[in-house]
PDB file of C-alpha atoms and ligand atoms in Angstrom:
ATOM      1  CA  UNK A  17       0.000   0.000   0.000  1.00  0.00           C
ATOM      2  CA  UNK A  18       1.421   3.348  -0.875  1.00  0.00           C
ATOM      3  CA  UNK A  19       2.320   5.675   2.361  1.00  0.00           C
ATOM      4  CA  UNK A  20       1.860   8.500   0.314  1.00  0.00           C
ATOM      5  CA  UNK A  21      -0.074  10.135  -2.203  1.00  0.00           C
ATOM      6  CA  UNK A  22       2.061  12.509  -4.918  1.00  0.00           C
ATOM      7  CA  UNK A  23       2.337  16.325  -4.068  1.00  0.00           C
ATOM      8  CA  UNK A  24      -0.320  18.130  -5.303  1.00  0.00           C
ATOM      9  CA  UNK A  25      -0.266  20.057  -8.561  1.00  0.00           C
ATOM     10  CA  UNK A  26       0.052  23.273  -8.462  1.00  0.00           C
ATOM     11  CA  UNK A  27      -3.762  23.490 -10.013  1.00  0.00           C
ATOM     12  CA  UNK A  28      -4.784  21.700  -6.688  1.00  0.00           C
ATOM     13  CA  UNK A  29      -5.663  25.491  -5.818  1.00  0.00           C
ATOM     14  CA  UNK A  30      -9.113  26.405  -7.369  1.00  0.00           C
ATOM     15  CA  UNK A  31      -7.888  29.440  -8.878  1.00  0.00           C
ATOM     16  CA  UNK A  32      -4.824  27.622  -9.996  1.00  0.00           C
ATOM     17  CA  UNK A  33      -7.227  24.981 -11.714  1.00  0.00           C
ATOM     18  CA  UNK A  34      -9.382  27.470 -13.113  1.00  0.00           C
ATOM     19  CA  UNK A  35      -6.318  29.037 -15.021  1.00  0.00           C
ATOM     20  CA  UNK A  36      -5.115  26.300 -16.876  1.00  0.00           C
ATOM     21  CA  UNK A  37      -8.480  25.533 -18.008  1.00  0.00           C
ATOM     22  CA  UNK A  38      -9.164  29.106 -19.253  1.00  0.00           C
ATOM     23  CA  UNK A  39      -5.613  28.786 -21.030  1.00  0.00           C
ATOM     24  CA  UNK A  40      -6.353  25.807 -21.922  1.00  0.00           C
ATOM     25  CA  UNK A  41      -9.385  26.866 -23.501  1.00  0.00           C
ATOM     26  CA  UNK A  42      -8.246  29.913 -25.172  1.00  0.00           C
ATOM     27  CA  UNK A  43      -5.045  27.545 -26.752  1.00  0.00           C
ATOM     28  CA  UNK A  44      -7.785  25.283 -28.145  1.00  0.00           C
ATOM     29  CA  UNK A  45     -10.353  28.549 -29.562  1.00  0.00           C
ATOM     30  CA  UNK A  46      -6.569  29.706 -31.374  1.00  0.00           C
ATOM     31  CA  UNK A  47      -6.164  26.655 -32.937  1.00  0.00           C
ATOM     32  CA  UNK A  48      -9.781  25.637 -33.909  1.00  0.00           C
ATOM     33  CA  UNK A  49      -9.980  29.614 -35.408  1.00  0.00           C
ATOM     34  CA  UNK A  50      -6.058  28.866 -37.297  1.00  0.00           C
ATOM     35  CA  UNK A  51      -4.621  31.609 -34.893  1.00  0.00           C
ATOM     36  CA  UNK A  52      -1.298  31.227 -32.937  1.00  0.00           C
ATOM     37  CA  UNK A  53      -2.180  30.940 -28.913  1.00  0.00           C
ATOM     38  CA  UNK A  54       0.603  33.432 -28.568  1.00  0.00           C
ATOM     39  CA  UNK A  55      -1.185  36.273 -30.652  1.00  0.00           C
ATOM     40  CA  UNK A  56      -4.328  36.233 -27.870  1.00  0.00           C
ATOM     41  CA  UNK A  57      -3.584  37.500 -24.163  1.00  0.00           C
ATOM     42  CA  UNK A  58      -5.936  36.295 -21.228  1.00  0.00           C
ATOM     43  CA  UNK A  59      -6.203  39.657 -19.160  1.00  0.00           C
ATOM     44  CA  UNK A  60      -7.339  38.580 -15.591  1.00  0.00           C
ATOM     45  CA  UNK A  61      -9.153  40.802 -14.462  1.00  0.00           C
ATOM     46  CA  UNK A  62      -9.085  41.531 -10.840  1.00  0.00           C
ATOM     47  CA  UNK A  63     -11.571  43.896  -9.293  1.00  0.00           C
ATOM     48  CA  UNK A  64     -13.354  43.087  -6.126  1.00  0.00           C
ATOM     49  CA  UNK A  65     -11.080  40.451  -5.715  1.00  0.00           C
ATOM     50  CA  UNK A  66      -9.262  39.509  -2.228  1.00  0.00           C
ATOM     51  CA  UNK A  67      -5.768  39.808  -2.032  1.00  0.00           C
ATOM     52  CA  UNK A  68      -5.711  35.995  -1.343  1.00  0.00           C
ATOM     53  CA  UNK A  69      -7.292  35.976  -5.171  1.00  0.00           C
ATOM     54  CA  UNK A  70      -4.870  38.409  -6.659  1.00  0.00           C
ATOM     55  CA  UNK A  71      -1.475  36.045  -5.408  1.00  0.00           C
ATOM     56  CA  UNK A  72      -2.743  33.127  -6.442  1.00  0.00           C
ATOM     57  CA  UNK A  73      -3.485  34.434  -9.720  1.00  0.00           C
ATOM     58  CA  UNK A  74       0.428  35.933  -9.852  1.00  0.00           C
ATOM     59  CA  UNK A  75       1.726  32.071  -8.640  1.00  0.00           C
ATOM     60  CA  UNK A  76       0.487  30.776 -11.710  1.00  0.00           C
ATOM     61  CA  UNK A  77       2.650  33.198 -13.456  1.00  0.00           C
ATOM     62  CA  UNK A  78      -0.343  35.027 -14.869  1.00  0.00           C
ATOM     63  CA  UNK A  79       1.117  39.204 -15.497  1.00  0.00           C
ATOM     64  CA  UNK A  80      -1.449  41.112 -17.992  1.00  0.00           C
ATOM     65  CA  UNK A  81      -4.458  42.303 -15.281  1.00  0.00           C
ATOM     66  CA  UNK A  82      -7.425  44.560 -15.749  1.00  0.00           C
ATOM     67  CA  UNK A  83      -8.773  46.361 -13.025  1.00  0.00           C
ATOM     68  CA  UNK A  84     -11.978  48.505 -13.463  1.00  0.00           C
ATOM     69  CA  UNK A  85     -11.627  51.643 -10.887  1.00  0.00           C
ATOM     70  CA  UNK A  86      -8.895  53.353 -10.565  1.00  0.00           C
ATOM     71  CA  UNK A  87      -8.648  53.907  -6.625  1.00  0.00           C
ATOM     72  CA  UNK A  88      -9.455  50.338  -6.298  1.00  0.00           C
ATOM     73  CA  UNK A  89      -6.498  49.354  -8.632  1.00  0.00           C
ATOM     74  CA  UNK A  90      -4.014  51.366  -6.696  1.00  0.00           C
ATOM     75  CA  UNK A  91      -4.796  50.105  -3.562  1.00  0.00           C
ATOM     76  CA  UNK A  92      -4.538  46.208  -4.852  1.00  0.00           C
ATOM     77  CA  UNK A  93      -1.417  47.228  -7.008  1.00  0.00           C
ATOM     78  CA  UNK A  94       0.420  49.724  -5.665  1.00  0.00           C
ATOM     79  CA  UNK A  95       2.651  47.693  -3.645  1.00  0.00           C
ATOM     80  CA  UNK A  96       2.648  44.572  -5.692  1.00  0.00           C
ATOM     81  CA  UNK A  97       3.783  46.593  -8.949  1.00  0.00           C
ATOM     82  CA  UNK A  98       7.595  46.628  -7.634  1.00  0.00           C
ATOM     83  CA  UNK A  99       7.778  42.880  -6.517  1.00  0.00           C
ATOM     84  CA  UNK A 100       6.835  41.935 -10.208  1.00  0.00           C
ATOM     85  CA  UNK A 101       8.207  44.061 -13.130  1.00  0.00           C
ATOM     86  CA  UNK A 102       6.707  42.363 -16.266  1.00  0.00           C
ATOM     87  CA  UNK A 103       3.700  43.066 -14.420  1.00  0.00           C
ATOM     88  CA  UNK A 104       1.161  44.279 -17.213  1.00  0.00           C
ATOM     89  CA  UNK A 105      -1.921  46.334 -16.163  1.00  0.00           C
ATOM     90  CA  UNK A 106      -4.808  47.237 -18.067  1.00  0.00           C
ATOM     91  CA  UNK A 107      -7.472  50.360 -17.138  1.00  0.00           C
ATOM     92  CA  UNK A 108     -11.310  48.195 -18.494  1.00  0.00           C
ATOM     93  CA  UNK A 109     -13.330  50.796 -16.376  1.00  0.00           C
ATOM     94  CA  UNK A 110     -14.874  54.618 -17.185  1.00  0.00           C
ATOM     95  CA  UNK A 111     -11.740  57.270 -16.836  1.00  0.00           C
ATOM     96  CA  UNK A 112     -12.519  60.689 -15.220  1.00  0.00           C
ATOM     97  CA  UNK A 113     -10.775  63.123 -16.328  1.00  0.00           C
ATOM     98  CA  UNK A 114      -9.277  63.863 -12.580  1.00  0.00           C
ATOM     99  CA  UNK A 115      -8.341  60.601 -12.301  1.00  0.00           C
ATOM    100  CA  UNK A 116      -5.980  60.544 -15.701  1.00  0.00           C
ATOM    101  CA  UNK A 117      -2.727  61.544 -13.681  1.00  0.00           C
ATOM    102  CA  UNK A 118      -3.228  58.454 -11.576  1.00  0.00           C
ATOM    103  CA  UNK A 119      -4.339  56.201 -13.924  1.00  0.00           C
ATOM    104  CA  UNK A 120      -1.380  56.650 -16.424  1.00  0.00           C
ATOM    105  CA  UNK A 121       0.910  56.669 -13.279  1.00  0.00           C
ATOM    106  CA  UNK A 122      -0.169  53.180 -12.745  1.00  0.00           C
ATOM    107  CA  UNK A 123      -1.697  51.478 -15.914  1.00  0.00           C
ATOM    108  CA  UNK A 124       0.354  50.616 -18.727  1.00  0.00           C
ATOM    109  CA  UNK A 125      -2.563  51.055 -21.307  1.00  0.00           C
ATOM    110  CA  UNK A 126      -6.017  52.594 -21.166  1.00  0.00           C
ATOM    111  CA  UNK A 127      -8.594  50.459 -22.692  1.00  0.00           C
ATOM    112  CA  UNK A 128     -11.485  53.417 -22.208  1.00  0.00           C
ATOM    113  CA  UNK A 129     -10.872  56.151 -24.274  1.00  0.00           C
ATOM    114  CA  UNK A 130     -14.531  57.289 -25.387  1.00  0.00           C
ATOM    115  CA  UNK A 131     -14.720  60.720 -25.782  1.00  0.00           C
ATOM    116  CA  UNK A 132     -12.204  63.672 -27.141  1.00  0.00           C
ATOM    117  CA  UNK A 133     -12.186  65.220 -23.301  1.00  0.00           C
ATOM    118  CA  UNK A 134     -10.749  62.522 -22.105  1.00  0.00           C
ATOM    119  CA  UNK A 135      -8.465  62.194 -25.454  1.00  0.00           C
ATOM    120  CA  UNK A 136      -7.079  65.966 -24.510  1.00  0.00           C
ATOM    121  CA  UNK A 137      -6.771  65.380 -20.653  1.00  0.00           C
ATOM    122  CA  UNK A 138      -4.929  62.474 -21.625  1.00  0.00           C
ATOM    123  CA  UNK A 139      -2.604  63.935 -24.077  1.00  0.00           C
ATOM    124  CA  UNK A 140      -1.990  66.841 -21.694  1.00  0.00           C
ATOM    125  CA  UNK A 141      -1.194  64.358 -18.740  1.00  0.00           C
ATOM    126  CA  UNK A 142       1.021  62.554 -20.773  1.00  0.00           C
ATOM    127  CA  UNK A 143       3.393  65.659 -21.514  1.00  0.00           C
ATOM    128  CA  UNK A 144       3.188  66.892 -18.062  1.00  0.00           C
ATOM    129  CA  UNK A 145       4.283  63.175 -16.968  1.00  0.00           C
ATOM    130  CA  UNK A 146       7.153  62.804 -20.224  1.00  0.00           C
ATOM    131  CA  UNK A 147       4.905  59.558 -21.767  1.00  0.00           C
ATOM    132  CA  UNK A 148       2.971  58.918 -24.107  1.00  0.00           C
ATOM    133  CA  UNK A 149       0.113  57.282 -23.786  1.00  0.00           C
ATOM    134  CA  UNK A 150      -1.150  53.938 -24.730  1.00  0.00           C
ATOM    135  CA  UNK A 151      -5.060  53.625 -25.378  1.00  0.00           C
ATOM    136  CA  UNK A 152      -7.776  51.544 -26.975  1.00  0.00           C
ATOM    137  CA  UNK A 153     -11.107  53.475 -28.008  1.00  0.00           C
ATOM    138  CA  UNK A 154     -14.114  52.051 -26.455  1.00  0.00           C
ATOM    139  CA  UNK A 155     -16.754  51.311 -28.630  1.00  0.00           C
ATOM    140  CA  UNK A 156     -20.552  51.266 -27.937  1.00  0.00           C
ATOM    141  CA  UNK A 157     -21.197  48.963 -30.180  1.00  0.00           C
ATOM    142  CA  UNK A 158     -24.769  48.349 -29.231  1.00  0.00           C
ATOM    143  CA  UNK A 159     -25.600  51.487 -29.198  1.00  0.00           C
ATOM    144  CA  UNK A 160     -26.986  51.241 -25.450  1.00  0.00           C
ATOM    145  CA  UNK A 161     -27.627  54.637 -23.735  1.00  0.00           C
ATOM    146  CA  UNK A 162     -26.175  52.906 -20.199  1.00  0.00           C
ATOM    147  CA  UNK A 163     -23.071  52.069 -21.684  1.00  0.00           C
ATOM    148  CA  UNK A 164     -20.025  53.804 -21.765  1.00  0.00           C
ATOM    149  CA  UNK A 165     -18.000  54.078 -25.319  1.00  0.00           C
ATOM    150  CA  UNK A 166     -18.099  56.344 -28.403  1.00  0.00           C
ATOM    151  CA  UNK A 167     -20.804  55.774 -30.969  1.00  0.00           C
ATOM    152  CA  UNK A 168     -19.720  53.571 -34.230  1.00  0.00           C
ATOM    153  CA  UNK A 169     -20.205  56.920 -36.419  1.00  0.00           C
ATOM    154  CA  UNK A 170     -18.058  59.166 -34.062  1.00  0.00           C
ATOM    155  CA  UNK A 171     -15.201  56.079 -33.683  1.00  0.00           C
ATOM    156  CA  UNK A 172     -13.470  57.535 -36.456  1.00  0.00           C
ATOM    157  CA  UNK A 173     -13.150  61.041 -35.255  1.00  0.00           C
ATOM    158  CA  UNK A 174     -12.396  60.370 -32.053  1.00  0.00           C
ATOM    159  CA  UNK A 175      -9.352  57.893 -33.247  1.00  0.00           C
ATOM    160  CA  UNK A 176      -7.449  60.678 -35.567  1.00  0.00           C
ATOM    161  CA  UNK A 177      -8.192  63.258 -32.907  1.00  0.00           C
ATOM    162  CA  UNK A 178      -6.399  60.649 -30.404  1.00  0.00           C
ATOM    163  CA  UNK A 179      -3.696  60.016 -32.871  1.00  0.00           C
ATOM    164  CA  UNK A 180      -2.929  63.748 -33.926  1.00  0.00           C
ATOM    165  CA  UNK A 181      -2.752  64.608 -29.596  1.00  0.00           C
ATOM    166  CA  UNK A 182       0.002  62.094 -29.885  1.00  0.00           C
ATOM    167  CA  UNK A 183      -1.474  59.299 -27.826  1.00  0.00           C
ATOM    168  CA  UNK A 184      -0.679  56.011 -29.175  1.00  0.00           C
ATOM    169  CA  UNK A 185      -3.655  54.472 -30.153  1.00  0.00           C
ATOM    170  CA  UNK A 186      -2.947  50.586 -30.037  1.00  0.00           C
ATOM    171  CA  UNK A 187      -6.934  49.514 -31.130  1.00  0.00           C
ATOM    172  CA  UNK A 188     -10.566  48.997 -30.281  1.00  0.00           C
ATOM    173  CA  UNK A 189     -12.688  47.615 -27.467  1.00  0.00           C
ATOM    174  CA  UNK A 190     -16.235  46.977 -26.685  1.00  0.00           C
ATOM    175  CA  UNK A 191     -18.615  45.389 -24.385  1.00  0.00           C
ATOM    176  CA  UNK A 192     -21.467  43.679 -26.249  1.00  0.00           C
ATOM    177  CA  UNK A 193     -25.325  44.022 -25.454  1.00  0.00           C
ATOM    178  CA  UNK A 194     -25.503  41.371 -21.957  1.00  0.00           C
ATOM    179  CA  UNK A 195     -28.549  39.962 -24.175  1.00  0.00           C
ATOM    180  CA  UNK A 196     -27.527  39.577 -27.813  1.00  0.00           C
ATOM    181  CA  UNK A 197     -25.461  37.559 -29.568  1.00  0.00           C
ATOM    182  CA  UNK A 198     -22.013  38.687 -29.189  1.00  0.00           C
ATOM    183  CA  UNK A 199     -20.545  37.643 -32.672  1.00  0.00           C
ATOM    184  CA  UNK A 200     -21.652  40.605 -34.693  1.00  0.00           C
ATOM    185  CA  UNK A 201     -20.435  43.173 -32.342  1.00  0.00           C
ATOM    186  CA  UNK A 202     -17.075  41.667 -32.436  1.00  0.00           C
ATOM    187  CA  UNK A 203     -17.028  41.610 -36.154  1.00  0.00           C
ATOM    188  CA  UNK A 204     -18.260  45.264 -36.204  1.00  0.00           C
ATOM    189  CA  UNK A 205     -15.212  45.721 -33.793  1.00  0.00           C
ATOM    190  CA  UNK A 206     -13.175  43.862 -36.035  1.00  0.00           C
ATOM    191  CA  UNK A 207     -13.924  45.763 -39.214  1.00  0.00           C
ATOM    192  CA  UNK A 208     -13.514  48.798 -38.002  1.00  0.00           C
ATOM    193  CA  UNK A 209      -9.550  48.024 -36.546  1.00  0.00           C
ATOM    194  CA  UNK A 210      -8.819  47.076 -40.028  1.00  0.00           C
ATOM    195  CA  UNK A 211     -10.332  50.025 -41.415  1.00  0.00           C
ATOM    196  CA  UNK A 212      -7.971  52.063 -39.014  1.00  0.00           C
ATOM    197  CA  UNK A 213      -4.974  49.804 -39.332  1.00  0.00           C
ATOM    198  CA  UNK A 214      -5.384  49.052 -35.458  1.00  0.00           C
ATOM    199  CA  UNK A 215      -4.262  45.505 -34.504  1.00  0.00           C
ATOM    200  CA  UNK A 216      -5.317  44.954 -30.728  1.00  0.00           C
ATOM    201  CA  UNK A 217      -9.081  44.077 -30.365  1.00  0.00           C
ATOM    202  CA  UNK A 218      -9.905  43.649 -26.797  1.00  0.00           C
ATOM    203  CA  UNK A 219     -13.164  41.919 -26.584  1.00  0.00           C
ATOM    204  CA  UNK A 220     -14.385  38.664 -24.675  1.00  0.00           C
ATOM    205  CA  UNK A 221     -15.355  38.310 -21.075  1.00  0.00           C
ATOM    206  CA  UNK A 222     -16.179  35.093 -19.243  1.00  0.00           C
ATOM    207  CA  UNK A 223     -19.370  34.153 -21.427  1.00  0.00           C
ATOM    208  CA  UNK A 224     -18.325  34.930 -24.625  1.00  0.00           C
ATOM    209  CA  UNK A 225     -14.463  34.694 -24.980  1.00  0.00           C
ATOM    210  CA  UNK A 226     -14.630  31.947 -27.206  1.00  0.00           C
ATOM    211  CA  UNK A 227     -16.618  33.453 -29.713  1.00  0.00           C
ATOM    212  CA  UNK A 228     -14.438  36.703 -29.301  1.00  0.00           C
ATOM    213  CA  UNK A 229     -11.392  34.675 -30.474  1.00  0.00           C
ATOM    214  CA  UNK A 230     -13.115  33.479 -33.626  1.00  0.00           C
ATOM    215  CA  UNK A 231     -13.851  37.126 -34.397  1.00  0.00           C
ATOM    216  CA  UNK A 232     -10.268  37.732 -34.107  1.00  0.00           C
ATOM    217  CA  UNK A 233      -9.986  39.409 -30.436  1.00  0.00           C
ATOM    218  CA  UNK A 234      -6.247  39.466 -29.501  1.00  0.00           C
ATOM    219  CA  UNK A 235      -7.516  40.198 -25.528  1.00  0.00           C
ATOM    220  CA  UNK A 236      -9.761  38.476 -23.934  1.00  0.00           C
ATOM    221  CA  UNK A 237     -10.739  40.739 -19.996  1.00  0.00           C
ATOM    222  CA  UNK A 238     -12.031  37.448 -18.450  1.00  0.00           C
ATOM    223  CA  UNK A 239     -13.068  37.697 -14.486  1.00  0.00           C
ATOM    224  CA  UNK A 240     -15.447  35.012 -12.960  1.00  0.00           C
ATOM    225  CA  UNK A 241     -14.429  32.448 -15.174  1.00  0.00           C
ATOM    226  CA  UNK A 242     -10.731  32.568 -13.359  1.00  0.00           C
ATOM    227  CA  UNK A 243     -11.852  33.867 -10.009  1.00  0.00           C
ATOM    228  CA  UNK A 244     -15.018  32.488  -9.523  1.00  0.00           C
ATOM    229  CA  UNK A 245     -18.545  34.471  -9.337  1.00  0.00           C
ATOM    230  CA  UNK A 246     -18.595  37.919  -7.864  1.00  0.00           C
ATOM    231  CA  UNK A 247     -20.688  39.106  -4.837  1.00  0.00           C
ATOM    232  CA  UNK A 248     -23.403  41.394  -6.955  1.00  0.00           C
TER     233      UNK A 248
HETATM  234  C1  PLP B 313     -15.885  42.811 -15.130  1.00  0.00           C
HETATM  235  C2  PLP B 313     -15.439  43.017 -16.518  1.00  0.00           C
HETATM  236  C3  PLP B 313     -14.946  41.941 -17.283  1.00  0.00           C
HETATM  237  C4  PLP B 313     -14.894  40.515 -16.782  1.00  0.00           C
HETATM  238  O1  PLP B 313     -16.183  40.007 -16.685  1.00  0.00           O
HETATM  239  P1  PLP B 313     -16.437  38.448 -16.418  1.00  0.00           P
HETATM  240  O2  PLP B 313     -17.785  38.223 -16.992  1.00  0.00           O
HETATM  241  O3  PLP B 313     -16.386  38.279 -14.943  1.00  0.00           O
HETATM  242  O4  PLP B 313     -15.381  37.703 -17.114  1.00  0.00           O
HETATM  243  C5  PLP B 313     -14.494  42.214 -18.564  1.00  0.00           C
HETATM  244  N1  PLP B 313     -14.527  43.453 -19.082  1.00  0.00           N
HETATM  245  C6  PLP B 313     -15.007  44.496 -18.379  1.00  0.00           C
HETATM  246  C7  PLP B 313     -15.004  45.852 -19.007  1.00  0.00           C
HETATM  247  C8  PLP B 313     -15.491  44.309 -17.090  1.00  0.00           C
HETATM  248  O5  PLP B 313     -15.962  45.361 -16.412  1.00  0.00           O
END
């Protein structure tokens, strides 16, 4: 009779487990769509989570985050941000306009731009600070009235404005209708990054990430399905 059973895998931690399945996953979605795994980055994204959460997510060697509030972010990251240096954090929340100093002091790319305000207060943050900013434009996509983003016919306007402030504009995101099908939302998305020779697409969350691959998203913001549900 064996004395002993073998160490545990490191995916003996739920969060651990969850991980490799979600990487997993997203290595499978590549191949079935005839993309390289390497061109798609799983963005964990972190907010509400407990600090238990958050280091068991960095054990497993995950680096590319996405917080959505900018206080909350600084708080979780602050101290954390020396310890790792590849760490990789991503702004998928609303930007104020007085929170732009501390947002580009600690995310390395804004996924939120929506609205030429928030293009100029970035642009003039960014000289005051010596950087130039990294965005994506947020596109309402469904048009909803609730949801943050620029409209599809202002997206073009609101990318050359970004551009000619100097920000680098890196591509497009968008949060589909909760009750549609995502798939023509992401090829919407899609479209118009090609139209704008933008290559990042960040689109995907825990329901729909799949599909968001075969529409060619190259980031994938995907919370509950590594963390488990959140408390509403
Ligand atoms: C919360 C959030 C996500 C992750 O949502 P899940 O459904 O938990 O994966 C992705 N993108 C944005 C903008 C979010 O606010």
């Amino acid at each position: 009779m064996a004395i002993s059973s073998p160490l545990p895998a490191a995916s003996s931690s739920p969060i651990a487990a969850r991980f490799a399945t979600v990487r997993a996953d997203i290595s499978a979605a590549c191949i079935i769509a005839g993309r390289d795994p390497r061109d798609v980055t799983l963005t964990a994204v972190t907010k509400t989570q407990p600090p238990e959460a958050i280091d068991a997510a960095l054990a497993t060697g995950q680096r590319v985050f996405g917080e959505n509030r900018v206080q909350e972010a600084m708080a979780r990251w602050t101290d954390r941000r020396p310890l790792h240096p590849d760490l990789h954090l991503r702004l998928i929340g609303p930007l104020q306009t007085n929170k732009v100093r501390e947002a580009l002091s600690l995310f390395d790319v804004i996924e939120t731009l929506d609205r030429p305000k928030l293009a100029q207060a970035l642009a003039t943050a960014g000289q005051a600070m010596g950087l130039a900013p990294r965005v994506l434009v947020q596109v309402n996509t469904g048009a909803e009235v609730q949801k943050a983003g620029v409209a599809v016919v202002d997206a073009p306007a609101l990318i050359e404005q970004a551009r000619t402030l100097g920000l680098t504009v890196e591509g497009l995101m968008c949060i589909p209708p909760a009750d549609e099908d995502p798939a023509p939302h992401f090829a919407l998305l899609a479209r118009l990054a090609c139209d704008h020779g933008l290559d990042v697409l960040s689109m995907g969350m825990s329901g729909d990430y799949l599909a968001a691959i075969a529409s060619g998203a190259t980031h994938v913001r995907v919370g509950s399905a590594l963390f488990g549900a959140r408390d509403a």
